[in-house]
């Protein structure tokens, strides 16, 4: 079944939980997932994830769920395919005929690195974007907004937004960060000539 219209955004080097529920109709059902990280149109063995099995019920979570999947640092940015396949009694394969099985394809969007002003990621209102500062050096520009607390020690992510008209925009950081975050807002189009608007 083609569910490619359903998509989620992921960040390189970040771990995400994947959970799958299956209908068993009294039999043992096995589930696998594949994500085409290198966009070559082939589900390589290294791109497969075993989600375990389930039996004895409908809408039953598999024994391997939730499975923590880390987006490889080598994953190509952009949209790719995630395939989920459930099979009765035998292990699932990514492609080809299998009796008593179902395969569903979804879309995964791997966000490109955006840890510098030059690689700032364009965003639109109403959306949520993920990011990571793991292994990112602290490198704010000379025109950085003055901090309203202690000096920043971690890395940063850069985003860019172009307003279609005069409007109020709310920006928030949320998620699983176990450290303080801050948002600095700049205006300008040249990274070496940004003006601080607010913190």
mmCIF file of C-alpha atoms in Angstrom:
data_model
loop_
_atom_site.group_PDB
_atom_site.id
_atom_site.type_symbol
_atom_site.label_atom_id
_atom_site.label_comp_id
_atom_site.label_asym_id
_atom_site.label_seq_id
_atom_site.Cartn_x
_atom_site.Cartn_y
_atom_site.Cartn_z
ATOM 1 C CA UNK A 1 0.000 0.000 0.000
ATOM 2 C CA UNK A 2 1.342 3.408 -0.936
ATOM 3 C CA UNK A 3 1.267 5.725 2.087
ATOM 4 C CA UNK A 4 4.057 7.952 0.749
ATOM 5 C CA UNK A 5 1.881 10.995 1.445
ATOM 6 C CA UNK A 6 2.505 10.352 5.141
ATOM 7 C CA UNK A 7 5.928 11.724 6.060
ATOM 8 C CA UNK A 8 8.068 12.728 9.009
ATOM 9 C CA UNK A 9 11.328 14.662 9.305
ATOM 10 C CA UNK A 10 14.452 13.166 10.870
ATOM 11 C CA UNK A 11 17.921 14.514 11.633
ATOM 12 C CA UNK A 12 21.239 12.808 10.928
ATOM 13 C CA UNK A 13 22.812 11.242 14.033
ATOM 14 C CA UNK A 14 19.588 11.360 16.055
ATOM 15 C CA UNK A 15 17.744 8.323 17.465
ATOM 16 C CA UNK A 16 13.979 7.890 17.036
ATOM 17 C CA UNK A 17 11.562 5.209 18.287
ATOM 18 C CA UNK A 18 9.744 3.085 15.694
ATOM 19 C CA UNK A 19 6.741 1.073 16.828
ATOM 20 C CA UNK A 20 4.492 -1.172 14.722
ATOM 21 C CA UNK A 21 1.155 -2.765 15.538
ATOM 22 C CA UNK A 22 -0.156 -5.744 13.546
ATOM 23 C CA UNK A 23 -3.294 -7.850 13.237
ATOM 24 C CA UNK A 24 -2.510 -11.496 13.932
ATOM 25 C CA UNK A 25 -5.852 -13.342 13.470
ATOM 26 C CA UNK A 26 -4.554 -16.055 15.783
ATOM 27 C CA UNK A 27 -1.255 -16.577 13.937
ATOM 28 C CA UNK A 28 2.264 -15.351 14.581
ATOM 29 C CA UNK A 29 3.100 -12.239 12.573
ATOM 30 C CA UNK A 30 6.643 -11.004 11.927
ATOM 31 C CA UNK A 31 7.452 -7.390 11.081
ATOM 32 C CA UNK A 32 10.434 -5.668 9.491
ATOM 33 C CA UNK A 33 11.221 -2.099 8.480
ATOM 34 C CA UNK A 34 13.619 -0.792 5.842
ATOM 35 C CA UNK A 35 14.720 2.788 5.167
ATOM 36 C CA UNK A 36 16.582 3.615 1.947
ATOM 37 C CA UNK A 37 19.130 5.944 3.590
ATOM 38 C CA UNK A 38 21.382 6.116 0.506
ATOM 39 C CA UNK A 39 18.517 6.702 -1.988
ATOM 40 C CA UNK A 40 19.726 3.970 -4.338
ATOM 41 C CA UNK A 41 16.285 2.396 -4.713
ATOM 42 C CA UNK A 42 17.402 -0.813 -2.987
ATOM 43 C CA UNK A 43 16.682 -1.886 0.587
ATOM 44 C CA UNK A 44 20.174 -3.012 1.580
ATOM 45 C CA UNK A 45 20.688 -5.463 4.452
ATOM 46 C CA UNK A 46 22.191 -2.667 6.567
ATOM 47 C CA UNK A 47 18.986 -0.646 6.083
ATOM 48 C CA UNK A 48 16.730 -3.322 7.621
ATOM 49 C CA UNK A 49 15.308 -3.279 11.154
ATOM 50 C CA UNK A 50 13.772 -6.304 12.886
ATOM 51 C CA UNK A 51 10.611 -5.323 14.769
ATOM 52 C CA UNK A 52 10.000 -8.784 16.197
ATOM 53 C CA UNK A 53 6.697 -10.643 16.186
ATOM 54 C CA UNK A 54 3.216 -10.691 17.707
ATOM 55 C CA UNK A 55 0.455 -13.240 18.126
ATOM 56 C CA UNK A 56 -2.952 -13.677 19.681
ATOM 57 C CA UNK A 57 -4.696 -10.412 18.957
ATOM 58 C CA UNK A 58 -5.538 -7.514 16.684
ATOM 59 C CA UNK A 59 -3.744 -4.170 16.710
ATOM 60 C CA UNK A 60 -0.998 -5.828 18.764
ATOM 61 C CA UNK A 61 2.388 -4.173 19.214
ATOM 62 C CA UNK A 62 5.288 -6.331 18.033
ATOM 63 C CA UNK A 63 7.843 -7.693 20.497
ATOM 64 C CA UNK A 64 10.593 -5.475 19.063
ATOM 65 C CA UNK A 65 8.589 -2.266 19.362
ATOM 66 C CA UNK A 66 9.487 0.411 20.055
ATOM 67 C CA UNK A 67 12.815 -0.036 18.311
ATOM 68 C CA UNK A 68 15.355 2.793 18.549
ATOM 69 C CA UNK A 69 16.631 3.703 15.090
ATOM 70 C CA UNK A 70 19.529 6.128 14.717
ATOM 71 C CA UNK A 71 19.668 8.062 11.458
ATOM 72 C CA UNK A 72 23.148 7.391 10.015
ATOM 73 C CA UNK A 73 25.427 10.400 9.662
ATOM 74 C CA UNK A 74 25.892 9.190 6.079
ATOM 75 C CA UNK A 75 22.138 9.257 5.327
ATOM 76 C CA UNK A 76 21.524 11.405 2.269
ATOM 77 C CA UNK A 77 19.400 14.527 2.877
ATOM 78 C CA UNK A 78 15.977 14.706 1.292
ATOM 79 C CA UNK A 79 12.981 12.415 0.904
ATOM 80 C CA UNK A 80 13.337 8.643 0.842
ATOM 81 C CA UNK A 81 11.210 5.524 1.394
ATOM 82 C CA UNK A 82 10.505 3.609 4.582
ATOM 83 C CA UNK A 83 8.894 0.203 4.006
ATOM 84 C CA UNK A 84 7.097 -1.762 6.736
ATOM 85 C CA UNK A 85 6.215 -5.381 5.996
ATOM 86 C CA UNK A 86 4.298 -7.883 8.099
ATOM 87 C CA UNK A 87 4.140 -11.593 7.273
ATOM 88 C CA UNK A 88 2.472 -14.666 8.721
ATOM 89 C CA UNK A 89 4.732 -17.438 10.062
ATOM 90 C CA UNK A 90 7.942 -16.486 8.208
ATOM 91 C CA UNK A 91 10.401 -13.587 8.341
ATOM 92 C CA UNK A 92 9.557 -10.663 6.074
ATOM 93 C CA UNK A 93 11.628 -9.751 3.032
ATOM 94 C CA UNK A 94 11.769 -6.225 1.602
ATOM 95 C CA UNK A 95 10.757 -7.051 -1.977
ATOM 96 C CA UNK A 96 9.156 -9.910 -3.845
ATOM 97 C CA UNK A 97 6.122 -12.114 -3.340
ATOM 98 C CA UNK A 98 5.304 -13.482 0.104
ATOM 99 C CA UNK A 99 2.031 -15.217 0.839
ATOM 100 C CA UNK A 100 -0.038 -13.775 3.679
ATOM 101 C CA UNK A 101 1.889 -10.523 3.914
ATOM 102 C CA UNK A 102 1.347 -6.787 3.683
ATOM 103 C CA UNK A 103 3.855 -4.099 2.758
ATOM 104 C CA UNK A 104 3.322 -0.377 3.354
ATOM 105 C CA UNK A 105 5.536 2.449 2.094
ATOM 106 C CA UNK A 106 5.911 5.795 3.880
ATOM 107 C CA UNK A 107 8.097 8.848 3.303
ATOM 108 C CA UNK A 108 11.036 9.906 5.451
ATOM 109 C CA UNK A 109 12.601 13.342 5.053
ATOM 110 C CA UNK A 110 16.197 13.554 6.272
ATOM 111 C CA UNK A 111 16.993 17.150 7.041
ATOM 112 C CA UNK A 112 20.319 18.329 5.634
ATOM 113 C CA UNK A 113 22.930 19.624 8.097
ATOM 114 C CA UNK A 114 22.141 23.210 9.097
ATOM 115 C CA UNK A 115 24.620 24.039 11.827
ATOM 116 C CA UNK A 116 26.029 27.151 10.138
ATOM 117 C CA UNK A 117 24.514 30.347 8.804
ATOM 118 C CA UNK A 118 25.496 29.347 5.267
ATOM 119 C CA UNK A 119 23.528 26.074 5.547
ATOM 120 C CA UNK A 120 20.436 27.547 7.265
ATOM 121 C CA UNK A 121 17.317 25.461 6.601
ATOM 122 C CA UNK A 122 14.260 27.256 5.188
ATOM 123 C CA UNK A 123 11.153 26.804 7.369
ATOM 124 C CA UNK A 124 7.466 27.636 7.030
ATOM 125 C CA UNK A 125 4.832 28.572 9.575
ATOM 126 C CA UNK A 126 2.887 25.846 11.320
ATOM 127 C CA UNK A 127 5.537 23.149 10.983
ATOM 128 C CA UNK A 128 7.796 21.409 13.493
ATOM 129 C CA UNK A 129 11.434 20.726 12.643
ATOM 130 C CA UNK A 130 13.927 18.497 14.415
ATOM 131 C CA UNK A 131 17.620 19.193 14.884
ATOM 132 C CA UNK A 132 20.703 18.015 16.715
ATOM 133 C CA UNK A 133 23.753 19.776 18.136
ATOM 134 C CA UNK A 134 25.675 16.570 18.880
ATOM 135 C CA UNK A 135 29.298 17.064 17.879
ATOM 136 C CA UNK A 136 28.623 20.612 16.629
ATOM 137 C CA UNK A 137 31.145 23.276 17.602
ATOM 138 C CA UNK A 138 30.032 26.584 19.106
ATOM 139 C CA UNK A 139 30.469 29.203 16.368
ATOM 140 C CA UNK A 140 28.108 32.163 16.652
ATOM 141 C CA UNK A 141 28.844 35.187 14.435
ATOM 142 C CA UNK A 142 30.368 38.420 15.701
ATOM 143 C CA UNK A 143 26.928 40.045 15.346
ATOM 144 C CA UNK A 144 25.316 37.499 17.691
ATOM 145 C CA UNK A 145 22.595 38.815 19.957
ATOM 146 C CA UNK A 146 23.838 39.421 23.514
ATOM 147 C CA UNK A 147 22.959 36.508 25.791
ATOM 148 C CA UNK A 148 20.556 37.023 28.684
ATOM 149 C CA UNK A 149 22.404 34.474 30.794
ATOM 150 C CA UNK A 150 25.602 32.501 30.855
ATOM 151 C CA UNK A 151 27.661 32.161 27.713
ATOM 152 C CA UNK A 152 26.543 29.468 25.304
ATOM 153 C CA UNK A 153 28.732 26.365 25.275
ATOM 154 C CA UNK A 154 26.962 24.085 22.812
ATOM 155 C CA UNK A 155 26.498 23.974 19.098
ATOM 156 C CA UNK A 156 23.683 25.591 17.155
ATOM 157 C CA UNK A 157 21.199 25.059 14.363
ATOM 158 C CA UNK A 158 20.332 27.695 11.800
ATOM 159 C CA UNK A 159 16.924 28.291 10.227
ATOM 160 C CA UNK A 160 15.704 30.946 7.820
ATOM 161 C CA UNK A 161 12.234 32.329 7.384
ATOM 162 C CA UNK A 162 10.919 34.764 4.780
ATOM 163 C CA UNK A 163 7.702 36.547 5.713
ATOM 164 C CA UNK A 164 5.078 37.020 3.008
ATOM 165 C CA UNK A 165 3.710 40.106 4.811
ATOM 166 C CA UNK A 166 3.882 41.926 8.144
ATOM 167 C CA UNK A 167 3.013 39.262 10.689
ATOM 168 C CA UNK A 168 3.663 38.028 14.200
ATOM 169 C CA UNK A 169 5.699 34.810 14.307
ATOM 170 C CA UNK A 170 6.189 32.624 17.381
ATOM 171 C CA UNK A 171 9.290 30.421 17.594
ATOM 172 C CA UNK A 172 9.729 27.802 20.308
ATOM 173 C CA UNK A 173 12.161 25.027 21.146
ATOM 174 C CA UNK A 174 10.621 21.857 22.461
ATOM 175 C CA UNK A 175 11.244 18.131 22.589
ATOM 176 C CA UNK A 176 13.597 15.990 24.591
ATOM 177 C CA UNK A 177 16.521 18.365 25.182
ATOM 178 C CA UNK A 178 17.839 18.018 28.733
ATOM 179 C CA UNK A 179 19.647 21.364 28.549
ATOM 180 C CA UNK A 180 18.672 25.013 28.249
ATOM 181 C CA UNK A 181 18.138 26.329 24.724
ATOM 182 C CA UNK A 182 17.952 29.874 23.418
ATOM 183 C CA UNK A 183 16.717 31.489 20.224
ATOM 184 C CA UNK A 184 18.432 34.447 18.573
ATOM 185 C CA UNK A 185 16.652 36.200 15.702
ATOM 186 C CA UNK A 186 18.585 38.056 13.011
ATOM 187 C CA UNK A 187 17.645 39.974 9.897
ATOM 188 C CA UNK A 188 19.660 40.117 6.727
ATOM 189 C CA UNK A 189 20.607 37.948 3.772
ATOM 190 C CA UNK A 190 24.409 37.891 4.118
ATOM 191 C CA UNK A 191 25.894 35.772 6.892
ATOM 192 C CA UNK A 192 28.644 38.311 7.501
ATOM 193 C CA UNK A 193 26.191 41.198 7.856
ATOM 194 C CA UNK A 194 23.390 40.012 10.169
ATOM 195 C CA UNK A 195 21.532 42.347 12.525
ATOM 196 C CA UNK A 196 20.229 41.132 15.854
ATOM 197 C CA UNK A 197 16.456 41.554 16.164
ATOM 198 C CA UNK A 198 15.885 39.832 19.472
ATOM 199 C CA UNK A 199 16.700 37.041 21.880
#
